[in-house]
Short mmCIF file of C-alpha atoms in Angstrom, two decimals:
data_model
loop_
_atom_site.label_atom_id
_atom_site.label_comp_id
_atom_site.label_asym_id
_atom_site.label_seq_id
_atom_site.Cartn_x
_atom_site.Cartn_y
_atom_site.Cartn_z
CA MET A 1 0.00 0.00 0.00
CA LEU A 2 1.08 3.56 -0.71
CA ARG A 3 2.07 5.74 2.22
CA GLN A 4 -0.58 8.26 3.30
CA ILE A 5 0.71 11.71 4.24
CA LYS A 6 -1.35 13.80 6.66
CA PRO A 7 -1.10 17.60 6.25
CA ARG A 8 0.16 19.58 9.24
CA ASN A 9 -1.27 22.94 8.24
CA ALA A 10 -3.52 24.58 5.62
CA ARG A 11 -0.64 25.30 3.26
CA SER A 12 0.50 21.68 3.10
CA LYS A 13 -3.14 20.59 2.71
CA ARG A 14 -3.53 22.80 -0.38
CA ALA A 15 -0.30 21.37 -1.81
CA LEU A 16 -1.49 17.80 -1.24
CA ASP A 17 -4.90 18.54 -2.74
CA LYS A 18 -3.18 19.86 -5.85
CA LYS A 19 -1.21 16.62 -6.22
CA ALA A 20 -4.18 14.41 -5.37
CA PRO A 21 -5.86 12.35 -8.14
CA GLN A 22 -8.25 14.38 -10.27
CA LEU A 23 -11.23 13.32 -12.37
CA ASN A 24 -9.50 14.74 -15.45
CA GLU A 25 -5.75 14.36 -15.08
CA ASN A 26 -3.30 16.65 -16.83
CA ALA A 27 -1.17 15.44 -19.73
CA LYS A 28 1.87 13.35 -18.84
CA THR A 29 5.17 15.24 -18.91
CA THR A 30 8.39 13.42 -19.83
CA LEU A 31 11.72 14.18 -18.15
CA PHE A 32 14.90 13.36 -20.13
CA LEU A 33 18.02 12.60 -18.06
CA LYS A 34 21.63 11.65 -18.74
CA GLY A 35 23.54 9.12 -16.66
CA SER A 36 27.08 9.41 -15.39
CA SER A 37 28.34 8.19 -18.78
CA CYS A 38 26.26 8.78 -21.89
CA SER A 39 27.39 8.20 -25.49
CA GLU A 40 26.92 10.78 -28.22
CA ILE A 41 24.48 8.52 -30.08
CA VAL A 42 22.22 8.26 -27.04
CA GLN A 43 22.38 12.04 -26.55
CA LEU A 44 21.24 12.57 -30.15
CA ALA A 45 18.43 10.07 -29.65
CA LEU A 46 17.28 11.86 -26.50
CA THR A 47 17.34 15.18 -28.37
CA ASP A 48 15.14 13.81 -31.16
CA LEU A 49 12.65 12.24 -28.76
CA HIS A 50 12.54 15.50 -26.84
CA SER A 51 11.70 17.33 -30.09
CA LEU A 52 8.80 14.98 -30.81
CA LYS A 53 7.50 15.20 -27.26
CA ARG A 54 7.48 19.01 -26.94
CA PRO A 55 5.93 20.94 -25.24
CA LEU A 56 5.24 18.17 -22.69
CA ALA A 57 8.95 17.54 -22.15
CA ILE A 58 11.75 18.65 -19.81
CA ARG A 59 15.42 17.99 -20.57
CA PHE A 60 18.33 18.01 -18.13
CA THR A 61 21.78 18.50 -19.63
CA LYS A 62 23.91 17.69 -16.57
CA LYS A 63 25.04 14.17 -15.80
CA ASN A 64 23.48 12.27 -12.91
CA THR A 65 24.81 9.20 -11.13
CA ILE A 66 21.67 7.10 -11.30
CA HIS A 67 21.31 3.34 -11.42
CA PRO A 68 17.55 2.85 -11.84
CA PHE A 69 17.38 -0.91 -11.25
CA GLU A 70 19.53 -0.70 -8.10
CA ASP A 71 18.30 2.54 -6.50
CA ALA A 72 15.36 4.53 -7.88
CA SER A 73 15.18 7.17 -5.13
CA SER A 74 16.77 9.85 -7.36
CA LEU A 75 14.24 9.16 -10.12
CA GLU A 76 11.36 9.45 -7.67
CA PHE A 77 12.77 12.76 -6.39
CA PHE A 78 13.03 14.18 -9.94
CA SER A 79 9.54 12.93 -10.76
CA GLU A 80 7.97 14.66 -7.77
CA LYS A 81 10.01 17.85 -8.15
CA ASN A 82 9.16 18.34 -11.84
CA ASP A 83 5.67 16.75 -11.82
CA ALA A 84 6.79 14.28 -14.49
CA SER A 85 5.23 10.82 -14.62
CA LEU A 86 7.47 9.61 -17.47
CA LEU A 87 11.27 9.57 -17.39
CA VAL A 88 13.86 8.56 -19.99
CA LEU A 89 17.42 7.92 -18.78
CA GLY A 90 20.28 7.63 -21.26
CA SER A 91 23.52 5.85 -20.33
CA HIS A 92 26.40 3.92 -21.86
CA SER A 93 28.72 1.22 -20.56
CA LYS A 94 30.71 -1.69 -21.92
CA LYS A 95 28.19 -4.21 -20.54
CA ARG A 96 25.10 -2.21 -21.58
CA PRO A 97 26.04 -0.04 -24.59
CA HIS A 98 23.80 2.82 -25.80
CA SER A 99 21.15 2.16 -23.19
CA MET A 100 17.84 4.04 -22.82
CA THR A 101 15.69 3.25 -19.80
CA MET A 102 12.04 4.30 -19.89
CA ILE A 103 10.40 4.69 -16.47
CA ARG A 104 6.76 5.24 -15.53
CA THR A 105 5.78 6.54 -12.09
CA PHE A 106 2.59 6.66 -10.07
CA GLU A 107 2.29 9.19 -7.25
CA SER A 108 6.03 9.86 -7.66
CA LYS A 109 6.86 6.19 -7.09
CA VAL A 110 8.38 3.96 -9.77
CA LEU A 111 5.66 1.88 -11.39
CA ASP A 112 7.60 -0.08 -14.03
CA MET A 113 10.79 0.20 -16.10
CA LEU A 114 11.92 -0.93 -19.54
CA GLU A 115 15.54 -0.93 -20.72
CA LEU A 116 16.26 -0.62 -24.46
CA TYR A 117 19.62 -0.87 -26.25
CA LEU A 118 19.89 1.40 -29.28
CA ASP A 119 21.54 0.01 -32.42
CA PRO A 120 24.18 2.59 -33.55
CA GLU A 121 24.51 1.08 -37.05
CA THR A 122 20.92 1.76 -38.15
CA PHE A 123 20.30 4.90 -36.09
CA ARG A 124 19.39 8.04 -38.08
CA THR A 125 18.69 11.41 -36.50
CA LEU A 126 15.86 13.78 -37.23
CA GLY A 127 18.20 16.19 -39.03
CA GLN A 128 19.54 13.55 -41.44
CA PHE A 129 16.17 13.48 -43.24
CA LYS A 130 16.09 16.64 -45.37
CA ASN A 131 12.38 17.24 -45.60
CA LYS A 132 9.57 19.10 -43.89
CA LYS A 133 8.90 18.36 -40.21
CA CYS A 134 5.60 18.23 -38.34
CA ALA A 135 4.39 21.06 -36.14
CA VAL A 136 5.04 21.09 -32.39
CA GLY A 137 2.47 19.71 -29.95
CA LEU A 138 0.46 17.50 -32.34
CA LYS A 139 -0.89 14.02 -31.56
CA PRO A 140 0.49 11.30 -33.85
CA LEU A 141 -1.20 8.30 -35.36
CA MET A 142 0.28 5.15 -33.82
CA VAL A 143 0.69 1.75 -35.48
CA PHE A 144 1.89 -1.41 -33.72
CA SER A 145 2.59 -4.29 -36.09
CA GLY A 146 3.87 -7.71 -35.07
CA THR A 147 2.63 -10.72 -33.12
CA PRO A 148 4.86 -10.06 -30.06
CA PHE A 149 2.75 -6.97 -29.23
CA GLU A 150 -0.46 -9.04 -29.25
CA SER A 151 0.63 -11.67 -26.72
CA PRO A 152 -2.16 -12.58 -24.23
CA THR A 153 0.40 -12.96 -21.42
CA PRO A 154 2.47 -10.00 -20.15
CA THR A 155 5.89 -9.88 -21.87
CA SER A 156 8.57 -7.29 -22.46
CA TYR A 157 6.95 -6.48 -25.84
CA THR A 158 3.49 -5.87 -24.38
CA LEU A 159 5.15 -3.63 -21.78
CA ALA A 160 6.97 -1.78 -24.59
CA LYS A 161 3.64 -1.25 -26.36
CA SER A 162 2.09 0.20 -23.21
CA VAL A 163 5.09 2.44 -22.48
CA PHE A 164 5.33 3.82 -26.03
CA THR A 165 1.58 4.47 -26.07
CA ASP A 166 1.88 6.52 -22.88
CA PHE A 167 4.93 8.30 -24.26
CA PHE A 168 3.36 9.50 -27.54
CA ARG A 169 -0.31 9.84 -26.59
CA GLY A 170 -0.10 13.52 -25.55
CA GLN A 171 -3.15 15.31 -24.18
CA ASP A 172 -6.54 13.62 -24.07
CA THR A 173 -9.02 15.16 -26.51
CA GLN A 174 -12.61 14.38 -27.47
CA THR A 175 -12.30 15.58 -31.08
CA VAL A 176 -9.35 15.72 -33.47
CA ASP A 177 -8.95 18.09 -36.41
CA VAL A 178 -7.97 16.32 -39.62
CA GLU A 179 -5.42 19.06 -40.33
CA GLY A 180 -3.64 18.10 -37.10
CA LEU A 181 -2.91 14.54 -38.28
CA GLN A 182 0.51 15.23 -39.72
CA TYR A 183 2.71 12.28 -38.78
CA ILE A 184 2.65 8.55 -37.97
CA VAL A 185 4.69 6.67 -35.37
CA SER A 186 5.17 3.07 -36.52
CA ILE A 187 6.54 0.49 -34.08
CA SER A 188 7.07 -3.04 -35.39
CA ALA A 189 8.72 -6.30 -34.36
CA ALA A 190 9.25 -9.60 -36.17
CA GLU A 191 7.83 -12.89 -35.00
CA GLU A 192 9.64 -14.69 -32.19
CA ARG A 193 11.31 -17.99 -33.12
CA GLU A 194 12.92 -20.63 -30.97
CA GLY A 195 16.69 -20.82 -30.99
CA GLU A 196 17.06 -17.27 -32.33
CA PRO A 197 17.66 -14.02 -30.44
CA ALA A 198 14.70 -11.90 -29.48
CA PRO A 199 13.48 -9.71 -32.36
CA LYS A 200 14.34 -6.03 -32.39
CA ILE A 201 11.83 -3.23 -31.95
CA HIS A 202 11.85 -0.90 -34.97
CA LEU A 203 10.67 2.68 -34.46
CA ARG A 204 9.91 4.77 -37.56
CA VAL A 205 8.29 8.18 -37.91
CA TYR A 206 6.53 9.13 -41.16
CA LEU A 207 5.21 12.47 -42.36
CA ILE A 208 1.69 12.45 -43.87
CA ARG A 209 1.34 14.32 -47.16
CA THR A 210 -1.95 15.00 -48.96
CA LYS A 211 -1.89 15.66 -52.72
CA LYS A 212 -4.51 16.39 -55.36
CA SER A 213 -6.17 13.32 -56.82
CA GLY A 214 -8.80 14.86 -59.11
CA GLN A 215 -11.52 13.50 -56.82
CA ARG A 216 -13.24 14.61 -53.66
CA LEU A 217 -10.79 12.83 -51.36
CA PRO A 218 -7.06 13.69 -51.62
CA ARG A 219 -4.32 11.18 -52.29
CA VAL A 220 -2.39 10.38 -49.10
CA GLU A 221 1.33 9.59 -49.14
CA VAL A 222 3.80 9.00 -46.32
CA GLU A 223 7.44 10.05 -46.23
CA GLU A 224 9.96 9.08 -43.57
CA MET A 225 10.66 12.06 -41.36
CA GLY A 226 12.96 10.59 -38.72
CA PRO A 227 14.27 9.61 -36.30
CA ARG A 228 14.95 5.96 -37.17
CA MET A 229 15.71 3.72 -34.19
CA ASP A 230 16.16 -0.01 -33.66
CA PHE A 231 16.12 -1.37 -30.10
CA ARG A 232 17.03 -4.59 -28.36
CA VAL A 233 15.07 -5.28 -25.19
CA GLY A 234 17.17 -5.36 -22.03
CA ARG A 235 16.14 -5.51 -18.38
CA VAL A 236 12.50 -5.20 -17.39
CA GLN A 237 10.85 -4.36 -14.06
CA GLU A 238 7.11 -5.00 -14.10
CA ALA A 239 4.64 -3.16 -11.91
CA GLU A 240 3.33 -4.62 -8.68
CA GLU A 241 -0.22 -5.94 -8.95
CA ALA A 242 -1.64 -3.79 -6.13
CA MET A 243 0.08 -0.65 -7.40
CA MET A 244 -1.07 -1.21 -10.99
CA LYS A 245 -4.64 -1.76 -9.80
CA GLU A 246 -4.49 1.53 -7.91
CA ALA A 247 -3.04 3.32 -10.95
CA LEU A 248 -5.79 2.06 -13.28
CA LYS A 249 -8.61 3.06 -10.96
CA LYS A 250 -11.10 5.54 -12.47
CA GLY A 251 -13.50 7.95 -10.83
CA LYS A 252 -17.15 7.00 -10.57
CA HIS A 253 -18.20 10.07 -12.56
CA LEU A 254 -16.11 8.96 -15.55
CA GLU A 255 -17.61 5.47 -15.74
CA PRO A 256 -20.70 5.30 -17.99
CA LYS A 257 -23.90 4.39 -16.18
CA GLN A 258 -25.27 1.01 -17.18
CA LYS A 259 -28.86 1.18 -18.45
CA LYS A 260 -31.20 -1.68 -17.71
CA ASN A 261 -32.55 -3.89 -20.52
CA ILE A 262 -30.31 -2.26 -23.15
CA GLU A 263 -27.67 -4.36 -24.86
CA THR A 264 -25.34 -4.05 -27.83
CA ASP A 265 -24.95 -6.95 -30.24
CA ILE A 266 -21.84 -8.05 -32.13
CA VAL A 267 -22.55 -5.71 -35.05
CA GLY A 268 -22.81 -2.73 -32.72
CA ASP A 269 -26.59 -2.20 -32.90
CA LYS A 270 -28.36 -1.18 -29.71
CA ILE A 271 -31.14 -3.56 -28.65
CA GLY A 272 -33.77 -2.68 -26.04
CA ARG A 273 -36.04 -5.07 -24.15
CA ILE A 274 -39.57 -4.07 -23.00
CA HIS A 275 -41.54 -6.09 -20.45
CA LEU A 276 -45.36 -6.05 -20.94
CA GLY A 277 -48.15 -7.55 -18.86
CA ARG A 278 -50.55 -10.21 -20.11
CA GLN A 279 -52.88 -8.78 -22.74
CA ASP A 280 -56.66 -9.37 -22.70
CA LEU A 281 -57.66 -9.80 -26.33
CA GLY A 282 -61.34 -9.63 -25.42
CA GLU A 283 -61.02 -5.91 -24.75
CA LEU A 284 -59.07 -5.29 -27.92
CA GLN A 285 -60.40 -2.20 -29.70
CA THR A 286 -61.06 -2.94 -33.38
CA ARG A 287 -61.74 -0.54 -36.19
CA LYS A 288 -65.41 0.44 -36.61
CA MET A 289 -66.81 0.84 -40.14
CA LYS A 290 -69.97 2.85 -40.70
CA GLY A 291 -71.17 0.66 -43.56
CA LEU A 292 -71.30 -2.51 -41.45
CA LYS A 293 -73.67 -1.16 -38.80
CA ARG A 294 -76.92 -3.16 -38.36
CA ALA A 295 -80.29 -1.47 -38.49
CA ARG A 296 -82.31 -1.32 -35.32
CA GLY A 297 -84.85 -4.09 -34.79
CA ILE A 298 -83.16 -6.59 -37.02
CA GLU A 299 -81.86 -9.70 -35.36
CA THR A 300 -79.90 -12.51 -36.93
CA ASP A 301 -79.80 -16.11 -35.82
CA GLY A 302 -77.16 -18.74 -36.50
CA GLU A 303 -76.58 -19.37 -40.13
CA GLU A 304 -77.72 -22.68 -41.55
CA GLU A 305 -77.24 -24.17 -44.95
CA GLY A 306 -79.86 -22.90 -47.42
CA GLU A 307 -81.07 -20.16 -45.02
CA GLU A 308 -81.34 -16.58 -46.17
CA ASP A 309 -79.77 -13.75 -44.19
CA GLU A 310 -81.00 -10.22 -44.17
CA ILE A 311 -78.25 -7.64 -44.02
CA ALA A 312 -79.12 -4.02 -43.46
CA PHE A 313 -77.06 -1.30 -45.04
CA VAL A 314 -77.27 2.27 -43.81
CA ASP A 315 -76.60 5.00 -46.33
CA GLU A 316 -75.28 8.45 -45.62
CA ASP A 317 -78.82 9.94 -45.18
CA GLY A 318 -79.52 7.58 -42.31
CA GLU A 319 -82.14 5.47 -44.28
CA SER A 320 -81.79 1.71 -43.97
CA ASP A 321 -81.92 -0.60 -46.92
CA VAL A 322 -82.51 -4.28 -46.17
CA GLU A 323 -81.12 -6.71 -48.70
CA THR A 324 -81.61 -10.44 -48.73
CA LYS A 325 -78.72 -12.58 -49.69
CA ARG A 326 -78.19 -16.28 -49.83
CA ALA A 327 -75.64 -17.37 -47.26
CA LYS A 328 -72.78 -19.27 -48.77
CA LEU A 329 -71.60 -21.96 -46.47
CA GLU A 330 -68.90 -24.47 -47.11
#
């Protein structure tokens, strides 16, 4: 369980209320850090990710002696001080070259961590692609392709999918302008095979271009914008079950109220169910026709074969006209 802090005065109570969970949380800010030793390639990668994440990003340029999997107290301090729930730490060593550790926090406590090793051979920076770049602060379209991301059991690849989704999602919005869809973040991984090393995670960023097509809808093309990164999965620290359950909890006002007797089928159509009492067909109101009214004083008995029936017709003037017809019985 998380530690509960009791305020000592009104000022500390206001500060705690500001940090308390809200019905509509603010967008997640990412803090970029450098370890005690950080290679130039990792620094360029952090710079490019910071450019894509702006304005919800903070970057520290000084080196910090942090070992996240051994002692995460410094990360928790930076998270609380800068109100950042996402952290990216870049480091480099002979055992773990070109390492980038992505950390998620909940209430300024480390929730889970994912270590990725950047491939320096295939790495390309944002500036190496000489084309137009997307505007700052836009939400990207995200594509995850590959069977490792769809595993029903928690793996390092499902954790990577969750972390990258949190990293690029930006601010929550109800509506999106089509003009704001300017770039795509594609993350893919090959299928896992026995006896072979784990597949790499490929991160690509594409710019969306719309051109004239001579029709109502424009022709859409994509062009690689950069950066281009390939990762190998390193160490992983999964979240504790109780802490993850607390982090995924939603307010009662945000949960939709369930309506009785209303269901949605597989197609997506809404089906309603109505409960009625037993109907008495004897009191059923039928349609009355003026031409079938009987004249007063005329009674009819049960019809027999060969018996004539007298049927009275009433015209519009109210005069009755009695006509004799032979009853046709089967």
